Tab-separated table of C-alpha atoms in Angstrom:
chain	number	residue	atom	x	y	z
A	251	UNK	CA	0.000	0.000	0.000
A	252	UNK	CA	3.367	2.425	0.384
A	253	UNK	CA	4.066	2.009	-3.601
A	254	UNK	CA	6.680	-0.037	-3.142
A	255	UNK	CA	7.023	-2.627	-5.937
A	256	UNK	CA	7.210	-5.940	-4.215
A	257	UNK	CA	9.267	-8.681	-6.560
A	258	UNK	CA	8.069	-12.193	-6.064
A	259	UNK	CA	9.779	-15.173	-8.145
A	260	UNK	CA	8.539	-18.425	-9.196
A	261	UNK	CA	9.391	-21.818	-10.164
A	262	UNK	CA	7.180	-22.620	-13.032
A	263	UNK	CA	6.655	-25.946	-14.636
A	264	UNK	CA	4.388	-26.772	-17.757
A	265	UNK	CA	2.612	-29.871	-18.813
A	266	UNK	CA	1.424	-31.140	-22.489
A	267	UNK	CA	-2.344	-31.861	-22.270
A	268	UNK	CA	-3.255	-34.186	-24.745
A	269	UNK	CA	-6.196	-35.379	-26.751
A	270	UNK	CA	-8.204	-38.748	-27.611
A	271	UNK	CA	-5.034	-39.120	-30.437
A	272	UNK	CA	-2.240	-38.061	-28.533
A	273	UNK	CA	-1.458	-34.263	-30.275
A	274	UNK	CA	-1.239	-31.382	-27.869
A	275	UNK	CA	-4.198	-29.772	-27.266
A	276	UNK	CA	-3.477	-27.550	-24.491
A	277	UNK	CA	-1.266	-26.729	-21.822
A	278	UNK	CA	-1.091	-26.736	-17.815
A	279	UNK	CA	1.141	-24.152	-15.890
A	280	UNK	CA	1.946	-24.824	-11.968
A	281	UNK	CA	3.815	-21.841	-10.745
A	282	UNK	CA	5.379	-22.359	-6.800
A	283	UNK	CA	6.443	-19.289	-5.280
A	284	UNK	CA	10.209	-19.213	-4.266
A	285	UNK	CA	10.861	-15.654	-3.275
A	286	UNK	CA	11.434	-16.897	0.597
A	287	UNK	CA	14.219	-19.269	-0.724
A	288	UNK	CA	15.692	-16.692	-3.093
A	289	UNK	CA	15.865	-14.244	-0.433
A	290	UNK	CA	17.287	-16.678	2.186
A	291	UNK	CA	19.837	-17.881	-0.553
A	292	UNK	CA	21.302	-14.508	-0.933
A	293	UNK	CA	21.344	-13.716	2.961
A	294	UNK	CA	23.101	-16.393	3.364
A	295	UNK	CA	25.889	-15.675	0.507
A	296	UNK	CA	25.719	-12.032	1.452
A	297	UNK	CA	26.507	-13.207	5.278
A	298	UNK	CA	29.280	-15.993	3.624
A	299	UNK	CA	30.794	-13.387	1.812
A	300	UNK	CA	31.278	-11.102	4.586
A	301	UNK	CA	32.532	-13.265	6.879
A	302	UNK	CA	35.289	-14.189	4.120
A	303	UNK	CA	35.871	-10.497	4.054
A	304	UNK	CA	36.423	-10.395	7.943
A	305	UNK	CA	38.892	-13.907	8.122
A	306	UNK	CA	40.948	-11.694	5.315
A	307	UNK	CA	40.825	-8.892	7.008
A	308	UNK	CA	41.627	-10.339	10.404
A	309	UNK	CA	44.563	-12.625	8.926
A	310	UNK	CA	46.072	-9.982	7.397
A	311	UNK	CA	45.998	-7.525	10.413
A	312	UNK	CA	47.225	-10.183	12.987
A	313	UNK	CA	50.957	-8.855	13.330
A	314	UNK	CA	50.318	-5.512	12.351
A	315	UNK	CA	50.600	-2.617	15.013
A	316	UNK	CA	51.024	0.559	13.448
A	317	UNK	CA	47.865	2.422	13.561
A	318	UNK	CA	48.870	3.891	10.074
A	319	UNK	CA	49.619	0.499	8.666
A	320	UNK	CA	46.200	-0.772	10.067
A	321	UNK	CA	43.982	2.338	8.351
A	322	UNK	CA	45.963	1.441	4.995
A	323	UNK	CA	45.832	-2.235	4.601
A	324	UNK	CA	41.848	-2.073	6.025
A	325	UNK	CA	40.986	0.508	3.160
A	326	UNK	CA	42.703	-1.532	0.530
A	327	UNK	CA	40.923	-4.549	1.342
A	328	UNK	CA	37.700	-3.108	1.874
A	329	UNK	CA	37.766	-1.195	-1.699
A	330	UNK	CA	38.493	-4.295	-3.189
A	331	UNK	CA	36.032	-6.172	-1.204
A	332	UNK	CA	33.124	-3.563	-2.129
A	333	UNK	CA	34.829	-3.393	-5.535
């Protein structure tokens, strides 16, 4: 009701109806919505990919000290990590 546009997907499958001789005379459609398991698909990559970000982060800061050092090797990965 706020205007948003709301994106659903489906998993659609079709089936040959046939006549009394065999040729196609229609079709039937059965759609099953997905969107749930798309959405929970890409949290869970989104969340996968972070926490890749983070061990590479964290491995690579382990025996680094200098503040300077830290603010330059954090940007670095994080621009390539955002791309």
């Amino acid at each position: 009701a706020d205007g948003a546009i709301d994106h659903r997907f489906f998993d659609t499958d079709w089936l040959p109806l046939r006549d009394e001789t065999g040729a196609v005379a229609g079709s039937l459609q059965t759609l099953t919505e997905v969107t749930q398991q798309r959405r929970d698909a890409a949290a869970l990559r989104d969340s996968e990919e972070r926490q890749a970000f983070l061990l590479k982060l964290s491995d690579r800061l382990r025996d680094v000290s200098d503040p300077h050092e830290v603010m330059a090797i954090t940007g670095a990965l994080f621009g390539q990590h955002v791309g």
